[in-house]
Structures are given as C-alpha cells and as structure tokens.
CSV table of C-alpha atoms in Angstrom, one decimal:
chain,number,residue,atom,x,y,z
A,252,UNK,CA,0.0,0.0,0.0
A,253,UNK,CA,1.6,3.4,-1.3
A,254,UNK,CA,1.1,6.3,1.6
A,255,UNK,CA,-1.8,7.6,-0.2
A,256,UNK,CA,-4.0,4.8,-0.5
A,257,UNK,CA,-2.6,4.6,3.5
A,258,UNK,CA,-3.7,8.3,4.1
A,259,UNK,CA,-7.1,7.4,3.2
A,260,UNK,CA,-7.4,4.1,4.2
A,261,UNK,CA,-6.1,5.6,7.7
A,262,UNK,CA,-8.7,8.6,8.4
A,263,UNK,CA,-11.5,5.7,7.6
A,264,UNK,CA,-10.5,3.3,9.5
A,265,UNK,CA,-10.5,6.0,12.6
A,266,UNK,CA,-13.4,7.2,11.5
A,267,UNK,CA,-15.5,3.6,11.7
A,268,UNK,CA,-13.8,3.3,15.4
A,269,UNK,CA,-14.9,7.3,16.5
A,270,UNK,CA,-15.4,7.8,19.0
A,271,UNK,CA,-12.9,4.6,20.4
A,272,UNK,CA,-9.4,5.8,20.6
A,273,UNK,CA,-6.8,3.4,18.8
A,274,UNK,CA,-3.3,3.3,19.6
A,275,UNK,CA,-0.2,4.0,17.4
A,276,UNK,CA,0.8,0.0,18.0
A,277,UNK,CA,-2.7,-1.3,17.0
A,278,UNK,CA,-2.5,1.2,13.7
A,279,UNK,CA,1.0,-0.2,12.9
A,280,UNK,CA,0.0,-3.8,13.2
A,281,UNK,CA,-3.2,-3.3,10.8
A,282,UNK,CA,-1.4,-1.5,8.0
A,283,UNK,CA,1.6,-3.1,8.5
A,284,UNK,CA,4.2,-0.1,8.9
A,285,UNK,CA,6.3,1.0,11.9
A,286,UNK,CA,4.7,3.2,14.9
A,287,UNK,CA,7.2,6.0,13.6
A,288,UNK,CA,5.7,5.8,10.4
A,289,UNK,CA,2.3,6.3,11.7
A,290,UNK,CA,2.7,8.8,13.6
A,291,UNK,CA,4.2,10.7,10.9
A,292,UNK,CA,1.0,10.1,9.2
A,293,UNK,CA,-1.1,11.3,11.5
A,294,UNK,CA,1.2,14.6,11.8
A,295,UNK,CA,0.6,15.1,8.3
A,296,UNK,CA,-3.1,14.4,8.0
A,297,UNK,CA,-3.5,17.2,11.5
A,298,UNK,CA,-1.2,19.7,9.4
A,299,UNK,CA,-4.0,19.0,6.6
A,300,UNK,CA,-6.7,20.1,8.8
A,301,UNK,CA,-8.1,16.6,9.4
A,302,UNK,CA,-9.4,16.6,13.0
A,303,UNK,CA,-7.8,14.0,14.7
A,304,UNK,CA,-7.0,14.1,18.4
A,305,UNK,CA,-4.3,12.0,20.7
A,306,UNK,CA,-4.4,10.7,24.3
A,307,UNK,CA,-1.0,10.2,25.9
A,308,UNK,CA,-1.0,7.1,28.3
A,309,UNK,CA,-1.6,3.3,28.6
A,310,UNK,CA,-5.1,3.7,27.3
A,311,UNK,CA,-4.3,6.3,25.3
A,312,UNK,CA,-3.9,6.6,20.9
A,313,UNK,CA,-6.0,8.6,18.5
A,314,UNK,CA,-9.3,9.5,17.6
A,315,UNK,CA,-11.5,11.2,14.5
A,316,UNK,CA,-14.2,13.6,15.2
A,317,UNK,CA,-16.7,12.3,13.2
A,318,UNK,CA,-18.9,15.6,12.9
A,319,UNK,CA,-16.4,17.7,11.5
A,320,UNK,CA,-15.1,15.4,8.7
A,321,UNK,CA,-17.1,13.7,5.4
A,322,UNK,CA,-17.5,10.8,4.5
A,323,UNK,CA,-15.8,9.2,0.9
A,324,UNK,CA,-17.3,11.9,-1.9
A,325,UNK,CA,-18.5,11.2,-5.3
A,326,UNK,CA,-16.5,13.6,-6.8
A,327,UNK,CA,-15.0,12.9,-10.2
A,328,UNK,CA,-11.5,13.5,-10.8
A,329,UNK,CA,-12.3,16.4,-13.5
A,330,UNK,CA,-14.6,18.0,-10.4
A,331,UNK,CA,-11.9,18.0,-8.0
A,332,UNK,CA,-9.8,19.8,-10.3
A,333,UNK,CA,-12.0,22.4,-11.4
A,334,UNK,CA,-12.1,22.7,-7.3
A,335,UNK,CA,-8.5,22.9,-6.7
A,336,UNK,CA,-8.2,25.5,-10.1
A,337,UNK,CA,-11.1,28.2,-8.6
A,338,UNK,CA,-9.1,27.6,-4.7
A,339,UNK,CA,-5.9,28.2,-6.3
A,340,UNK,CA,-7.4,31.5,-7.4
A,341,UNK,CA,-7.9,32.5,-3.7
A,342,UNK,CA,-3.8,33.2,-3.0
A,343,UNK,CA,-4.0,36.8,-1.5
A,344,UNK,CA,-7.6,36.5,-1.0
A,345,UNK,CA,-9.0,36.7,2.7
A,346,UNK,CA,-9.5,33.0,2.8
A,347,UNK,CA,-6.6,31.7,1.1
A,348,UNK,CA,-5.4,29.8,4.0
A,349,UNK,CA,-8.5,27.9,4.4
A,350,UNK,CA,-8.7,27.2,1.0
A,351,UNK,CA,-5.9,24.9,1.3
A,352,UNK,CA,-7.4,22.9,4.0
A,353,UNK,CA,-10.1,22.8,2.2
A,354,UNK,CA,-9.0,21.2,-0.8
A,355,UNK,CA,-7.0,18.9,1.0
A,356,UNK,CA,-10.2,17.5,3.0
A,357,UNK,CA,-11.6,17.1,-0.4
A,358,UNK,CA,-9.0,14.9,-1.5
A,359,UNK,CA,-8.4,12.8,1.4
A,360,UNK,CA,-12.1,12.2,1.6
A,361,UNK,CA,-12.3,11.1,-1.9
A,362,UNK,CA,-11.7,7.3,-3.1
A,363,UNK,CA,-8.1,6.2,-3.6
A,364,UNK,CA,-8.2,5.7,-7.4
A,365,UNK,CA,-9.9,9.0,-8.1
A,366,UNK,CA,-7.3,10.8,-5.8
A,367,UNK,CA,-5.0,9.4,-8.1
A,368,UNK,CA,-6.5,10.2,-11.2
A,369,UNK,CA,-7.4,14.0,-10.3
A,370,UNK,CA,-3.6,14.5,-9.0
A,371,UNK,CA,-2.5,13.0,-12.5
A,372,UNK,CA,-5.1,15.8,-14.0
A,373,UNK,CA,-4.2,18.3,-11.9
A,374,UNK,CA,-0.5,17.9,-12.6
A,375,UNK,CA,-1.4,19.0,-16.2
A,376,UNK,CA,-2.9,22.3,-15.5
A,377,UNK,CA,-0.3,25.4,-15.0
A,378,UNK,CA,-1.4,28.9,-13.7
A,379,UNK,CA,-0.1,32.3,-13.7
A,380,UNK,CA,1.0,33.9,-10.3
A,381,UNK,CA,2.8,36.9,-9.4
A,382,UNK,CA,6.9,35.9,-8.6
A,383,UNK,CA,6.4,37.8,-5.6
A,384,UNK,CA,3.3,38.7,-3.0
A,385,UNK,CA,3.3,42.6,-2.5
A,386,UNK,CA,1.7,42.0,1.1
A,387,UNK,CA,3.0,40.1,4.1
A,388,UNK,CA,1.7,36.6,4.2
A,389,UNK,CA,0.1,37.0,7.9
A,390,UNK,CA,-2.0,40.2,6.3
A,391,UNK,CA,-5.0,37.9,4.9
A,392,UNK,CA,-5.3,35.5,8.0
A,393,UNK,CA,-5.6,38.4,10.1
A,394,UNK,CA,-8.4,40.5,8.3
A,395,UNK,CA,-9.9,37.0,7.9
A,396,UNK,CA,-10.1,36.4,11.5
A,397,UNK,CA,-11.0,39.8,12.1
A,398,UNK,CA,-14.4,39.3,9.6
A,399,UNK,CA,-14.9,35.9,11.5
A,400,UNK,CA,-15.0,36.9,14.9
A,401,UNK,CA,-16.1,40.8,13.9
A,402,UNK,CA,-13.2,42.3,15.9
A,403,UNK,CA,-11.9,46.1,15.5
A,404,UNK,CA,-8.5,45.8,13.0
A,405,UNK,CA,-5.6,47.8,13.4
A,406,UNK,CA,-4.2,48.5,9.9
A,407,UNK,CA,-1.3,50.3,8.4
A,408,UNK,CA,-2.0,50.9,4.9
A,409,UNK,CA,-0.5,52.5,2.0
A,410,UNK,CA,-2.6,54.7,-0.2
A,411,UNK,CA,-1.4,54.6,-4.4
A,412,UNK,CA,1.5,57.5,-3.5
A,413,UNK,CA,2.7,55.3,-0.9
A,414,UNK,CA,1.7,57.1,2.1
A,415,UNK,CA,1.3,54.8,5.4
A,416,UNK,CA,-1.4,55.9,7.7
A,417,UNK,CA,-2.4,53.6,10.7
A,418,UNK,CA,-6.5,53.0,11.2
A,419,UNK,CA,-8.0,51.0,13.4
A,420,UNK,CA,-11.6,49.4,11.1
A,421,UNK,CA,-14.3,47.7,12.2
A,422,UNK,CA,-14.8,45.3,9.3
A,423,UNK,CA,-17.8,44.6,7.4
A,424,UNK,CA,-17.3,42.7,4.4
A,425,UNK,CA,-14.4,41.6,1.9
A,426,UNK,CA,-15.5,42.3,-2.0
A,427,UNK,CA,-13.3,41.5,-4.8
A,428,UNK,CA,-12.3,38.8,-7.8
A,429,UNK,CA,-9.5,36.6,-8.8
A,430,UNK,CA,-6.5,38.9,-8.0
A,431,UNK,CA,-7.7,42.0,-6.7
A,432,UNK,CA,-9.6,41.8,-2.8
A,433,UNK,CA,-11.2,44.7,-0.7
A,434,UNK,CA,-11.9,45.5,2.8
A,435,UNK,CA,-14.8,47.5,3.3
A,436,UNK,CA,-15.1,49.2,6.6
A,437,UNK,CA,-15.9,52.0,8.8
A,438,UNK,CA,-12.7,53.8,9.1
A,439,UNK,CA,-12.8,55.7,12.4
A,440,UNK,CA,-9.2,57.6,11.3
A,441,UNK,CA,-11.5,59.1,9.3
A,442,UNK,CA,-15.1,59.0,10.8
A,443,UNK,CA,-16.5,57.2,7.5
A,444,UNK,CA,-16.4,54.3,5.3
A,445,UNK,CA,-13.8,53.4,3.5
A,446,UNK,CA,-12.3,50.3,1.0
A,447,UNK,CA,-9.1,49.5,1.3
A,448,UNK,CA,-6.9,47.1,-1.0
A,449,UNK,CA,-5.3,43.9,1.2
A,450,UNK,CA,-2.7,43.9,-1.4
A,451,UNK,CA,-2.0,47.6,0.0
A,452,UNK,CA,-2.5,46.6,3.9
A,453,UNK,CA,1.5,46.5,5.3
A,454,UNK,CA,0.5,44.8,8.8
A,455,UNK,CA,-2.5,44.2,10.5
A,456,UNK,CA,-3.1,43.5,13.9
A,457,UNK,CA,-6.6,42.0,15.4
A,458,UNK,CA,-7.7,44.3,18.6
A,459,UNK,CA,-10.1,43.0,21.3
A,460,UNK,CA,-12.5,45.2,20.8
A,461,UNK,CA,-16.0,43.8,19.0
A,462,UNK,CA,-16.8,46.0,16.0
A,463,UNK,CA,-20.2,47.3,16.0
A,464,UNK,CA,-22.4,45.7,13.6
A,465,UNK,CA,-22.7,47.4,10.2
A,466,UNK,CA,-24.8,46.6,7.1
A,467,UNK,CA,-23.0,47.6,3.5
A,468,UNK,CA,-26.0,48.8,2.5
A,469,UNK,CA,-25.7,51.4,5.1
A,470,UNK,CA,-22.1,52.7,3.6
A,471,UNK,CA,-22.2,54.7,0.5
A,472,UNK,CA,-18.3,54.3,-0.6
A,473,UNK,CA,-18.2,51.7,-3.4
A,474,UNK,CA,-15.5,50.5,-5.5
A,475,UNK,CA,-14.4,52.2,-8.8
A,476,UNK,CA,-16.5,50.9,-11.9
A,477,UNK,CA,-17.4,47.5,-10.0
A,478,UNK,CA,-21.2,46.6,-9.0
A,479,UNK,CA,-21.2,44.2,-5.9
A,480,UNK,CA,-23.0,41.0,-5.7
A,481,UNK,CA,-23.3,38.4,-2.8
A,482,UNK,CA,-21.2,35.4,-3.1
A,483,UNK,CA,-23.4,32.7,-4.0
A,484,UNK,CA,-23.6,29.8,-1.7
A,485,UNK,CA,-25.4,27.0,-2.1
C-alpha cells in the first residue's frame, strides 16, 4: 500500500472506530508499517486540517471527530480539479489559508483511485501567479479572523502614493475577484467608510475590541467601476 492509498485508508479506519481511541501500535499492526511511520501520518493528515486528536498514556492513541469530517465523496477527478483550479485562485484572498485545508479535506475524503487520477489531472494544469506577493503573508489570516469573529483591526495601509497611515476598522465585508480583494469598513481615522486594497495593507493586527455591527447597505463608498454582488452559496 503506497502512503496515499494509506492516508485514506487511515482517516477511515478512525473514522468507523470514532469515538474509540486506537493506539499508534494497534495502527501499525493493521497496516503493517512501523509506529514511527504512523505517527508521521497522523502529523501530516493534522497539518491537513483533518481533526484527529491523541491521548497520551496506557489507554491512550488517536481519535477522528466524526462531525467535523465527510464521508468518501463522489466527486470525479475532472470535479476536484475544477475545485483545486477556482481555490488556487484564492492566493491573497482573505481565505486563502482555508482554501488549502479545504481542498485537501476534499482529497483525502475522496476514493483512492480518483485521488489518483485528479492528482494526475491536476498535474497538467499550469497557472499564472505573481513571482512575488506585495503584502505580508500574515495580512489575509488576520483581516480573515478579524471578519470571522467581527473584531476592530488595526491597519497600516499605503494609499497609491505610498503614504502609510495607521487606522484602526471595524470590518464589514471583503469584495473582490480573482487577484484583486477589498476591505470595506468604517474607518474611524477618518469617521466614514472606507475600501481598502489587502494587497495595499502593510501589517495588520486584530484588537479586542468587538466591532459594531454594520450593514454595506448602510455605507455609501463603493469600488471604482465595479457593482457588488453576494457570493453565492449553495
């Protein structure tokens, strides 16, 4: 068994035991590895996003929470792609970071043969990125969080001369395409709303205070030449 097919076969096999833990040994013995090997596994699928817990001790070993994973998925290899190709859109985007976990819970929940065939697929698609980011790689987690948990953000931004101000926003939402992604807020620098380009936020730091809640419809500052829509979720 290559460490794919083990990958998958692994997070099922802890899922049909949730909620009984299994130990490291009683893994090794089933799929026939080392207890080092394992546990290198199960680093791997946690660093995926793949909720899987440990107990230290004699009756100790790991378990699956079985509400916040899926079950195999019918996707088709040619699916999963077109998945991975809109995520892989999101670098720079508020959510980029979960959009990796994401797509990786999508493949390790998917059959071993299919995994296979969309990684094959996927490994003949190419796209265009920027050699460097302009912002600082912690800039989209914190605005995301920020969003999340409706928290006041401390910004320093840099208008299109290059001037840095410092702001503290109380989010409301993010707007934006492929490659270029908004904030819109109430900036109270400057008593009003305001949109301000992530690719032009130089740090960001999440306050403790809890913004204010604010409806976009109540703010009359809108991006140049761009009509806003609601994502569509389904």
């Amino acid at each position: 068994m290559n460490r794919t097919d083990r990958l998958y076969a692994l997070v099922e096999h802890l899922r049909a035991c949730a909620p009984r833990r299994v130990s490291a040994r009683a893994l090794a013995a089933r799929f026939e590895v080392s207890v080092r090997t394992i546990e290198r596994d199960i680093a791997a699928l946690q660093q995926g996003g793949v909720p899987i817990y440990a107990d230290v001790g004699r009756a100790g070993g790991y378990t699956l929470d079985k509400s916040r994973t899926l079950p195999p998925l019918n996707f088709t290899p040619a699916e999963a792609v077109a998945v991975a190709i809109t995520l892989g859109r999101a670098e720079g985007s508020p959510f980029s970071r979960s959009a990796r976990t994401a797509l990786q819970k999508i493949v390790a929940a998917m059959s071993a043969a299919d995994s296979e065939s969309a990684r094959e697929l996927a490994g003949r698609i190419r796209l265009f990125a920027p050699l460097e980011a302009d912002e600082p790689a912690s800039v989209p987690a914190v605005l995301e969080e920020a969003m999340a948990a409706r928290r006041v953000v401390r910004l320093t931004y840099s208008d299109k001369d290059g001037t840095e101000t410092e702001r503290d926003v109380e989010p409301v939402v993010f707007t934006g395409g492929t490659r270029t992604w908004y904030l819109v807020g109430w900036c109270r620098l400057r008593g009003d709303a305001r949109i301000f380009r992530i690719d032009r936020v130089r740090r960001a730091v999440l306050l403790e205070e809890t913004a204010p809640e604010r409806r976009l419809e109540d703010l009359t500052d809108e991006p140049p030449n761009m009509a806003i829509r609601a994502l569509e979720f389904v």
